[in-house]
Coordinates of C-alpha atoms in Angstrom, one line a residue:
M1 CA 0.0 0.0 0.0
S2 CA 1.8 3.1 -1.2
T3 CA -0.2 6.3 -0.9
S4 CA 1.0 9.8 -0.6
P5 CA 1.0 11.1 3.0
S6 CA -0.6 14.3 1.8
V7 CA -3.7 12.5 0.3
N8 CA -7.0 13.8 1.6
P9 CA -9.4 10.9 2.3
L10 CA -12.3 13.4 2.8
P11 CA -14.7 14.5 0.0
Y12 CA -14.0 18.1 0.8
S13 CA -11.1 20.4 1.7
D14 CA -11.4 21.7 5.3
F15 CA -9.7 25.0 6.0
R16 CA -11.5 25.5 9.3
S17 CA -8.8 23.9 11.5
D18 CA -5.8 21.7 11.4
T19 CA -7.7 19.3 13.6
A20 CA -9.7 18.3 10.6
T21 CA -7.1 15.8 9.3
A22 CA -8.3 12.2 8.9
P23 CA -6.2 9.0 9.1
T24 CA -4.8 7.7 5.9
P25 CA -4.3 4.1 4.7
D26 CA -0.6 4.3 5.6
M27 CA -1.5 5.4 9.2
F28 CA -4.0 2.6 9.5
A29 CA -1.3 0.1 8.4
A30 CA 1.0 1.5 11.2
M31 CA -1.7 1.1 13.8
M32 CA -2.1 -2.6 12.9
K33 CA 1.5 -3.1 14.2
S34 CA 0.8 -1.8 17.7
S35 CA 1.0 -3.7 21.0
L36 CA -2.3 -4.4 22.7
C37 CA -1.3 -4.1 26.3
D38 CA -2.6 -1.9 29.2
D39 CA -1.2 1.6 29.5
V40 CA -2.9 2.2 32.9
Y41 CA -0.5 -0.6 34.1
N42 CA 2.3 1.1 32.2
E43 CA 2.7 -2.1 30.2
D44 CA 2.0 -0.9 26.6
D45 CA 5.1 -1.0 24.5
S46 CA 3.8 1.3 21.8
C47 CA 2.9 4.0 24.3
K48 CA 6.3 3.6 25.9
K49 CA 8.1 3.9 22.5
L50 CA 6.2 7.1 21.7
E51 CA 6.9 8.7 25.1
R52 CA 10.6 7.9 24.9
Y53 CA 10.8 9.2 21.3
V54 CA 9.2 12.5 22.0
A55 CA 11.1 13.0 25.3
T56 CA 14.4 12.5 23.5
L57 CA 13.2 14.8 20.7
C58 CA 12.5 17.6 23.3
G59 CA 15.5 17.0 25.5
H60 CA 13.5 16.0 28.6
E61 CA 13.7 13.1 30.9
A62 CA 10.2 11.6 30.4
A63 CA 6.9 12.0 28.7
L64 CA 3.2 11.1 29.2
F65 CA 0.8 10.3 26.4
C66 CA -2.7 11.6 27.0
S67 CA -6.0 12.0 25.1
S68 CA -6.0 15.8 24.6
G69 CA -4.1 19.0 24.8
T70 CA -6.4 20.3 27.4
M71 CA -5.5 17.3 29.6
T72 CA -1.8 17.7 29.2
N73 CA -2.0 21.4 29.9
Q74 CA -4.1 20.8 33.0
L75 CA -1.8 18.0 34.2
A76 CA 1.2 20.2 33.9
H77 CA -0.3 23.1 35.9
R78 CA -1.7 20.6 38.5
A79 CA 1.8 19.1 39.0
H80 CA 3.3 22.6 39.5
L81 CA 0.5 24.1 41.6
C82 CA 0.3 21.9 44.7
N83 CA 0.2 24.3 47.6
P84 CA -2.5 27.0 47.7
P85 CA -2.8 29.9 47.9
Q86 CA -1.1 30.2 44.5
S87 CA -1.5 31.8 41.1
A88 CA -0.5 31.5 37.4
V89 CA 0.3 34.2 34.9
V90 CA -1.1 33.5 31.3
D91 CA -1.6 35.3 28.0
I92 CA -5.2 36.6 27.9
R93 CA -5.6 35.1 24.4
S94 CA -4.2 31.7 25.2
H95 CA -6.0 28.4 24.9
V96 CA -5.4 27.5 28.6
F97 CA -7.2 30.6 29.7
N98 CA -10.1 30.8 27.1
Y99 CA -10.8 27.3 26.0
E100 CA -10.2 24.9 28.9
A101 CA -13.3 25.6 31.0
G102 CA -11.4 27.5 33.7
G103 CA -9.4 24.3 34.4
I104 CA -6.5 26.0 36.3
S105 CA -8.9 27.5 38.9
F106 CA -10.9 24.3 39.1
H107 CA -8.2 21.6 39.1
S108 CA -5.3 23.4 40.7
Q109 CA -7.1 25.8 43.1
A110 CA -5.1 28.7 41.7
A111 CA -5.9 32.3 40.8
V112 CA -5.2 33.2 37.1
Y113 CA -3.7 36.6 36.1
P114 CA -4.3 37.1 32.3
I115 CA -2.1 39.6 30.5
M116 CA -2.5 41.2 27.1
P117 CA 0.9 41.7 25.4
A118 CA 1.8 45.3 24.8
N119 CA 3.0 44.5 21.3
G120 CA -0.2 42.6 20.5
K121 CA 1.8 39.5 19.4
Y122 CA 3.5 37.7 22.3
L123 CA 4.3 38.2 25.9
T124 CA 7.6 39.8 27.0
V125 CA 9.5 40.2 30.2
E126 CA 8.2 43.8 30.4
D127 CA 4.6 42.4 30.4
I128 CA 5.2 39.7 32.9
A129 CA 7.5 41.2 35.5
P130 CA 5.1 43.7 36.9
R131 CA 2.4 41.1 37.3
L132 CA 4.4 38.6 39.3
V133 CA 3.2 38.2 42.9
F134 CA 5.7 37.2 45.6
D135 CA 5.0 35.6 48.9
V136 CA 5.5 38.7 51.0
D137 CA 1.9 39.9 51.4
V138 CA -0.9 37.6 52.6
H139 CA -3.5 39.5 50.6
F140 CA -2.2 38.1 47.3
A141 CA -1.7 34.6 45.9
P142 CA 2.0 34.1 45.0
T143 CA 2.8 33.4 41.4
R144 CA 4.0 29.7 41.0
V145 CA 3.7 29.3 37.2
V146 CA 4.1 31.4 34.1
S147 CA 2.3 29.8 31.1
L148 CA 3.2 30.7 27.5
E149 CA 1.9 29.5 24.2
N150 CA 3.9 29.1 21.0
T151 CA 2.6 29.4 18.4
L152 CA -0.4 31.6 19.3
N153 CA -2.8 32.4 16.6
G154 CA -0.2 31.3 14.1
T155 CA 2.4 33.8 15.4
I156 CA 5.8 32.6 16.5
M157 CA 7.3 33.7 19.8
P158 CA 11.0 34.6 19.4
L159 CA 13.4 32.3 21.2
E160 CA 15.3 35.4 22.6
E161 CA 12.2 36.5 24.5
I162 CA 11.6 32.9 25.8
V163 CA 15.2 33.0 27.2
R164 CA 14.6 36.3 28.9
I165 CA 11.4 35.1 30.5
R166 CA 13.2 31.9 31.6
E167 CA 15.8 33.9 33.4
L168 CA 13.1 36.0 35.2
T169 CA 11.2 32.9 36.4
R170 CA 14.4 31.1 37.5
Q171 CA 15.4 34.1 39.7
H172 CA 12.1 33.8 41.6
D173 CA 11.8 30.0 41.6
I174 CA 8.7 30.1 39.4
K175 CA 7.8 27.2 37.0
L176 CA 7.6 27.9 33.3
H177 CA 5.1 25.9 31.2
L178 CA 4.6 26.0 27.4
D179 CA 1.5 25.1 25.5
G180 CA 3.3 23.9 22.4
A181 CA 0.3 22.5 20.6
R182 CA 1.7 23.9 17.4
L183 CA 5.3 24.1 18.4
W184 CA 6.0 21.7 15.5
H185 CA 5.2 24.6 13.1
A186 CA 7.5 27.0 14.9
S187 CA 10.4 24.6 14.8
I188 CA 9.9 24.0 11.0
A189 CA 9.5 27.7 10.3
T190 CA 12.5 28.9 12.3
G191 CA 14.8 26.0 11.9
I192 CA 15.2 25.9 15.7
S193 CA 15.0 22.3 17.1
L194 CA 12.4 21.2 19.5
K195 CA 15.1 20.4 22.0
E196 CA 16.3 24.0 21.9
Y197 CA 12.8 25.4 22.4
C198 CA 11.8 22.9 25.2
S199 CA 15.1 23.2 27.1
H200 CA 13.9 26.5 28.6
F201 CA 10.6 25.1 30.0
D202 CA 9.9 22.9 33.0
T203 CA 7.0 21.3 31.1
V204 CA 5.8 21.4 27.5
S205 CA 2.5 20.1 26.0
L206 CA 2.7 19.0 22.3
C207 CA -0.5 18.3 20.4
L208 CA -0.5 15.3 18.1
S209 CA -3.9 15.7 16.5
K210 CA -3.4 19.2 15.0
G211 CA -0.7 19.8 12.4
I212 CA 0.9 16.5 13.0
G213 CA -2.3 14.7 11.9
A214 CA -2.8 11.9 14.4
P215 CA -6.5 11.1 15.0
I216 CA -6.2 11.8 18.7
G217 CA -3.7 12.6 21.4
S218 CA -1.3 15.0 23.1
I219 CA 1.9 14.4 25.0
L220 CA 3.5 16.1 28.0
V221 CA 7.2 16.2 28.5
G222 CA 9.1 17.1 31.7
S223 CA 11.3 15.7 34.4
E224 CA 10.9 12.2 35.8
A225 CA 9.4 13.5 39.1
T226 CA 7.0 15.8 37.3
I227 CA 5.8 13.1 34.9
K228 CA 5.4 10.7 37.7
K229 CA 3.1 13.1 39.5
A230 CA 1.3 13.9 36.2
R231 CA 0.6 10.2 35.6
H232 CA -1.0 10.0 39.0
F233 CA -3.2 13.0 38.3
R234 CA -4.1 11.7 34.9
L235 CA -5.8 8.7 36.6
L236 CA -7.4 11.0 39.1
F237 CA -8.8 13.1 36.2
G238 CA -10.2 9.9 34.6
G239 CA -7.7 10.0 31.8
G240 CA -6.2 6.6 32.1
W241 CA -6.7 4.5 29.0
R242 CA -6.1 0.8 28.3
Q243 CA -5.0 -0.4 24.9
A244 CA -3.8 3.1 23.8
G245 CA -1.0 1.6 21.7
L246 CA -3.1 1.9 18.5
L247 CA -3.2 5.6 18.9
A248 CA 0.4 5.8 19.9
E249 CA 1.5 4.1 16.7
A250 CA -0.6 6.5 14.7
A251 CA 1.0 9.5 16.4
L252 CA 4.5 8.1 16.0
W253 CA 3.9 7.5 12.3
A254 CA 2.5 11.1 11.9
I255 CA 5.5 12.7 13.6
K256 CA 7.9 10.9 11.2
N257 CA 5.9 11.4 8.0
N258 CA 3.8 14.5 8.4
W259 CA 6.0 16.8 10.4
P260 CA 8.5 17.3 7.6
T261 CA 5.7 18.4 5.2
M262 CA 4.9 21.5 7.3
E263 CA 7.2 23.7 5.2
E264 CA 5.0 23.1 2.2
T265 CA 2.0 23.9 4.3
H266 CA 3.6 27.3 5.2
M267 CA 4.3 28.0 1.6
R268 CA 0.6 27.4 0.7
A269 CA -0.4 29.7 3.5
K270 CA 1.8 32.5 2.1
W271 CA 0.3 31.9 -1.3
L272 CA -3.2 32.4 0.0
E273 CA -2.1 35.5 2.0
R274 CA -0.8 37.2 -1.1
V275 CA -4.0 36.6 -2.9
F276 CA -6.1 38.0 0.0
V277 CA -4.0 41.1 0.0
D278 CA -4.2 41.5 -3.8
I279 CA -8.0 41.6 -3.8
G280 CA -8.1 44.2 -1.0
C281 CA -8.4 42.1 2.2
S282 CA -6.5 43.0 5.4
I283 CA -4.4 40.5 7.3
T284 CA -4.8 41.0 11.0
N285 CA -2.1 38.7 12.3
P286 CA 1.4 37.9 10.9
V287 CA 1.3 34.8 8.8
D288 CA 4.3 33.0 10.3
T289 CA 3.1 29.4 9.9
N290 CA -0.2 27.9 8.8
M291 CA -2.9 30.4 9.9
I292 CA -4.3 33.4 8.1
W293 CA -6.5 35.8 9.9
V294 CA -8.5 37.9 7.4
D295 CA -10.6 41.0 7.4
T296 CA -12.7 41.3 4.2
T297 CA -14.1 44.7 4.8
E298 CA -12.1 46.6 2.2
A299 CA -12.6 43.8 -0.3
G300 CA -16.3 44.5 -0.3
F301 CA -17.7 41.0 0.5
T302 CA -18.7 39.2 3.7
V303 CA -17.4 35.9 5.0
E304 CA -20.9 34.4 4.5
E305 CA -20.7 35.3 0.8
L306 CA -17.2 33.8 0.7
C307 CA -18.4 30.6 2.4
A308 CA -21.2 30.2 0.0
E309 CA -18.9 30.4 -3.0
L310 CA -16.3 28.1 -1.5
A311 CA -19.0 25.6 -0.7
K312 CA -19.6 25.2 -4.4
E313 CA -16.0 23.9 -4.6
N314 CA -16.3 21.6 -1.6
I315 CA -14.2 24.0 0.6
K316 CA -15.0 24.9 4.2
I317 CA -13.7 27.9 6.3
S318 CA -14.8 29.5 9.5
G319 CA -15.8 33.0 10.3
S320 CA -18.6 35.5 10.2
G321 CA -19.2 39.1 9.2
Y322 CA -16.0 40.4 7.8
A323 CA -13.6 38.3 9.9
A324 CA -12.4 34.8 8.9
R325 CA -9.7 32.3 10.0
V326 CA -8.1 30.1 7.4
V327 CA -6.0 27.2 8.6
L328 CA -3.9 24.9 6.4
H329 CA -2.6 21.5 7.1
Y330 CA -0.8 18.6 5.3
Q331 CA -4.0 17.3 3.7
I332 CA -4.7 20.7 2.0
T333 CA -3.3 20.2 -1.5
N334 CA -2.1 22.6 -4.2
E335 CA -5.3 21.9 -6.1
A336 CA -7.5 22.9 -3.2
V337 CA -5.6 26.1 -2.7
Q338 CA -5.9 26.9 -6.4
K339 CA -9.7 26.5 -6.2
F340 CA -9.7 28.8 -3.2
V341 CA -7.7 31.4 -5.1
D342 CA -10.1 31.2 -8.1
V343 CA -13.1 31.7 -5.9
L344 CA -11.4 34.8 -4.3
H345 CA -10.7 36.4 -7.7
R346 CA -14.2 35.6 -9.0
L347 CA -15.8 37.0 -5.8
S348 CA -13.8 40.1 -5.8
K349 CA -14.9 40.9 -9.4
T350 CA -18.5 39.8 -9.7
H351 CA -20.0 39.3 -6.3
R352 CA -18.9 42.4 -4.4
T353 CA -21.3 43.9 -2.0
N354 CA -21.7 47.7 -2.3
V355 CA -19.9 48.5 1.0
N356 CA -18.9 52.0 2.0
V357 CA -15.5 51.2 3.4
D358 CA -14.9 54.7 4.7
L359 CA -18.3 54.6 6.5
I360 CA -17.4 51.2 8.2
R361 CA -14.0 52.6 9.3
A362 CA -15.7 55.7 10.6
V363 CA -18.2 53.7 12.6
D364 CA -15.5 51.5 14.0
Q365 CA -13.4 54.5 14.9
V366 CA -16.4 56.1 16.8
K367 CA -17.0 52.9 18.6
K368 CA -13.4 52.7 19.6
E369 CA -13.4 56.3 20.8
K370 CA -16.5 55.7 22.9
E371 CA -15.0 52.6 24.5
D372 CA -11.8 54.5 25.3
E373 CA -13.8 57.4 26.7
L374 CA -15.8 55.0 29.0
L375 CA -12.6 53.4 30.2
T376 CA -11.0 56.8 30.9
R377 CA -14.1 58.0 32.7
S378 CA -14.3 55.0 35.0
T379 CA -14.5 56.0 38.6
Y380 CA -11.5 54.1 39.9
V381 CA -8.2 53.1 38.3
A382 CA -8.0 49.3 38.0
S383 CA -6.0 47.9 40.8
K384 CA -2.8 46.0 39.9
A385 CA -1.0 43.0 41.5
P386 CA 2.1 43.9 43.5
V387 CA 5.0 44.9 41.3
A388 CA 8.1 42.9 41.5
P389 CA 10.1 43.3 43.6
L390 CA 7.5 44.3 46.1
T391 CA 8.2 47.4 48.1
P392 CA 6.7 48.3 51.5
T393 CA 3.5 50.3 51.2
T394 CA 2.3 53.0 53.5
P395 CA -0.9 51.9 55.3
T396 CA -4.0 54.1 55.0
S397 CA -6.7 54.7 57.5
P398 CA -9.8 52.4 57.4
G399 CA -12.5 53.8 55.1
Y400 CA -10.1 55.9 53.1
P401 CA -9.1 54.7 49.6
T402 CA -5.5 54.4 48.7
E403 CA -3.8 57.0 46.5
E404 CA -3.7 54.6 43.6
V405 CA -7.3 53.6 43.8
T406 CA -8.7 57.1 44.3
N407 CA -7.2 58.9 41.3
R408 CA -10.2 60.1 39.3
C409 CA -10.5 61.9 36.0
L410 CA -12.9 64.8 35.8
F411 CA -14.3 66.0 32.5
E412 CA -16.2 69.1 31.6
G413 CA -19.5 68.7 29.8
T414 CA -18.3 70.4 26.6
E415 CA -18.2 69.1 23.0
E416 CA -14.5 68.9 23.1
V417 CA -12.8 66.8 25.8
A418 CA -11.3 69.1 28.4
P419 CA -7.8 68.5 29.7
V420 CA -7.8 65.8 32.3
E421 CA -7.3 67.0 35.8
V422 CA -6.3 64.3 38.3
I423 CA -7.5 64.9 41.8
N424 CA -6.2 62.8 44.7
L425 CA -9.1 62.1 47.0
A426 CA -6.8 60.6 49.5
K427 CA -5.3 64.0 50.3
P428 CA -6.8 65.7 53.5
E429 CA -8.2 68.8 51.6
F430 CA -10.4 66.5 49.6
R431 CA -11.8 64.4 52.4
K432 CA -15.3 64.9 53.7
P433 CA -15.2 65.7 57.4
R434 CA -16.3 63.0 59.8
R435 CA -19.6 63.5 61.7
V436 CA -20.1 62.7 65.4
V437 CA -22.6 60.0 66.4
S438 CA -25.2 62.4 67.8
E439 CA -25.5 64.1 64.4
M440 CA -26.1 60.8 62.6
I441 CA -28.8 59.2 64.9
H442 CA -31.6 61.3 63.4
D443 CA -30.0 61.7 60.0
D444 CA -31.7 59.7 57.2
S445 CA -29.0 60.5 54.6
P446 CA -27.0 57.4 53.5
S447 CA -23.6 57.0 55.1
S448 CA -20.6 57.2 52.8
Q449 CA -17.1 55.8 52.9
F450 CA -15.9 59.2 54.2
S451 CA -18.2 59.3 57.2
A452 CA -18.1 57.4 60.5
H453 CA -20.8 54.8 60.9
T454 CA -23.1 54.8 63.9
P455 CA -21.9 52.4 66.5
M456 CA -24.1 49.4 66.8
N457 CA -24.9 49.9 70.6
H458 CA -26.1 53.5 69.9
R459 CA -28.3 52.3 67.1
T460 CA -29.8 49.5 69.2
E461 CA -30.5 51.7 72.1
H462 CA -32.2 54.3 69.9
Q463 CA -34.4 51.8 68.2
S464 CA -35.4 50.2 71.5
M465 CA -36.5 53.6 72.9
M466 CA -38.5 54.4 69.8
F467 CA -40.2 51.0 69.9
L468 CA -41.2 51.3 73.6
D469 CA -42.4 54.9 73.1
R470 CA -44.6 53.7 70.1
R471 CA -46.1 50.8 72.0
S472 CA -47.0 53.0 75.0
Q473 CA -48.6 55.5 72.7
E474 CA -50.7 52.8 71.0
Q475 CA -51.9 51.6 74.3
R476 CA -52.9 55.2 75.3
D477 CA -54.7 55.6 71.9
E478 CA -56.8 52.4 72.6
E479 CA -57.8 53.3 76.2
G480 CA -57.9 57.1 75.9
S481 CA -54.9 58.9 77.3
D482 CA -57.0 61.0 79.8
G483 CA -60.2 59.0 79.9
T484 CA -61.9 61.4 77.6
T485 CA -62.5 61.6 73.8
T486 CA -59.8 64.2 73.3
P487 CA -57.9 63.5 70.1
P488 CA -54.2 62.5 70.7
L489 CA -51.5 64.9 69.8
M490 CA -50.4 65.1 66.3
S491 CA -46.7 64.4 67.2
N492 CA -47.7 61.3 69.1
L493 CA -49.9 59.9 66.3
A494 CA -47.1 60.5 63.8
R495 CA -44.8 58.1 65.7
S496 CA -46.8 55.1 64.6
K497 CA -45.9 55.8 60.9
S498 CA -48.9 53.7 59.7
L499 CA -49.7 53.8 56.0
D500 CA -52.0 56.8 55.1
L501 CA -52.5 57.5 58.8
Q502 CA -51.3 61.1 58.5
R503 CA -53.9 61.8 55.8
I504 CA -56.6 60.5 58.1
E505 CA -55.2 62.4 61.0
I506 CA -55.1 65.7 59.1
A507 CA -58.7 65.2 57.8
A508 CA -60.1 64.1 61.2
P509 CA -60.9 67.6 62.7
L510 CA -62.8 68.5 59.5
I511 CA -64.6 65.2 59.5
S512 CA -65.5 65.6 63.2
E513 CA -67.2 69.0 62.5
S514 CA -69.0 68.2 59.3
I515 CA -69.7 64.5 59.4
N516 CA -73.5 65.1 59.8
S517 CA -73.6 67.8 57.1
T518 CA -73.7 65.8 53.9
E519 CA -74.0 62.3 52.8
Y520 CA -71.2 62.8 50.4
K521 CA -68.6 63.3 53.1
K522 CA -69.8 60.2 54.9
K523 CA -69.3 58.1 51.7
K524 CA -65.9 59.7 51.1
L525 CA -64.8 58.8 54.7
G526 CA -66.0 55.3 54.3
Y527 CA -64.2 54.9 51.0
L528 CA -61.0 56.3 52.5
M529 CA -61.2 53.9 55.4
S530 CA -62.2 50.8 53.4
H531 CA -59.3 51.3 50.9
N532 CA -56.6 51.6 53.5
P533 CA -54.4 48.5 53.0
A534 CA -53.0 48.7 56.6
G535 CA -55.5 46.6 58.5
K536 CA -54.2 47.4 62.0
A537 CA -53.8 51.0 61.2
L538 CA -57.4 51.1 59.9
K539 CA -58.7 49.6 63.1
R540 CA -56.8 52.0 65.3
A541 CA -57.9 55.0 63.2
S542 CA -61.5 53.9 63.3
N543 CA -61.4 53.7 67.1
R544 CA -59.9 57.2 67.4
I545 CA -62.3 58.8 65.0
A546 CA -65.2 57.1 66.7
R547 CA -64.1 58.6 70.0
W548 CA -63.7 62.1 68.4
S549 CA -67.0 62.1 66.4
G550 CA -69.4 60.3 68.7
S551 CA -71.6 57.3 68.0
L552 CA -72.6 58.4 64.5
L553 CA -69.4 57.1 62.8
T554 CA -69.7 53.8 64.6
K555 CA -73.2 53.3 63.3
E556 CA -72.2 54.2 59.8
A557 CA -69.1 51.9 59.9

């Protein structure tokens, strides 16, 4: 059986992801040679062979074959993060932060500090150093792991920057992990060996089902002690598998046969990139390896229109609106790329949508300006983790914000943005004076962070006095305070604060004088009393008015 390793066994060309590769007849033939022993017992020879091969390739002591890249990433972090409280620093765009269901927090009981690279491409020492947290302040979880990804969105992280980050983490005894799902591509594109890349990391996760083309699997490399611990956690996570030798042989065959073809894949990606640019599309990320991130706005057609035309040629891509991601792999042939190019040329000439590019850009610019304005107008400046090395801080009084948190930007309500004036609310001249307790007991205004709160014992005593006073007044109302029908004082009645009681109280003298005058007023009084939702208040009010007005009101009620 002699088939080309780049043959596509599927009836379509899938540009959505490099996970879309399917096993070939040659790969199936290799799988037939696998051992059929139990990998949970660590007895499968095919799995052992794959693990030794990849560990040697990466320059590490041992390796562990697992079912997915998510599992190998999580096992690495769990092996490093064993003593809470602890934290990990990651790229905010990384797979381990966005697409692994919050696994670091769940499995490793660790806080996660995501960072957006200042250069928009990859993390640097300048990005990471200020976010490291050291074990000197009990308020923060110390950084135990820094997690990188190479490649990320198809962009290669320079080896020089990896070396600088390694020196930083080594100085502070912090572990360094690499999600190298597509590190195979970086090695082919740069000519730097996997051993050179992996030598700077404590653990590296390498995916076998993406560009390599195995049907399933990922492998974790590290020291003997780390891999032994990870093997234990793999079983704990439910990741132990029995006759995994079939998949190990498929992965080993793919490494030896498909890995060398990645250079051709990169050339095809560059070919497609040039065509996208020629027809007016924008490339939003550097095309270093096998991924093309495209913005079709200036070309005048949407991704949905592109997908519809490509579907006629049995080609699939992913995206929506004006943004698309095109991913190539070893089963994308030159013929498939040529069909893609033909569709792009045809679409750019005959199926263009009438798009006002300037208007789209203007709208996007306005949206960006509004977002920036909202961020700038935010009440407080976002707090940061302690800067390395941590310096002693000056404690502030309780209830007073720190100087960093209380810097606020004030804007004038004019059409043009006024110059920003920064006011430090922590300074004494901007603090609201404290008030004594006696001034606050009868003050209904809400307390603020700049005013002293009423002590609990004063509040309790005050409420108790009010309650006893109210109860005694209610008893006097029921029995008659002086044995006569004299109406109670307004101030005493107001203490009960019953619903609509003040309205009844104010109207009572008028009702008492004219209750026999007209039938209309009798009906109005009855309506007012019958629609009072406070039952107890209604009963008390009825008793009072009965005493004031004589027996007539009682008969009418």
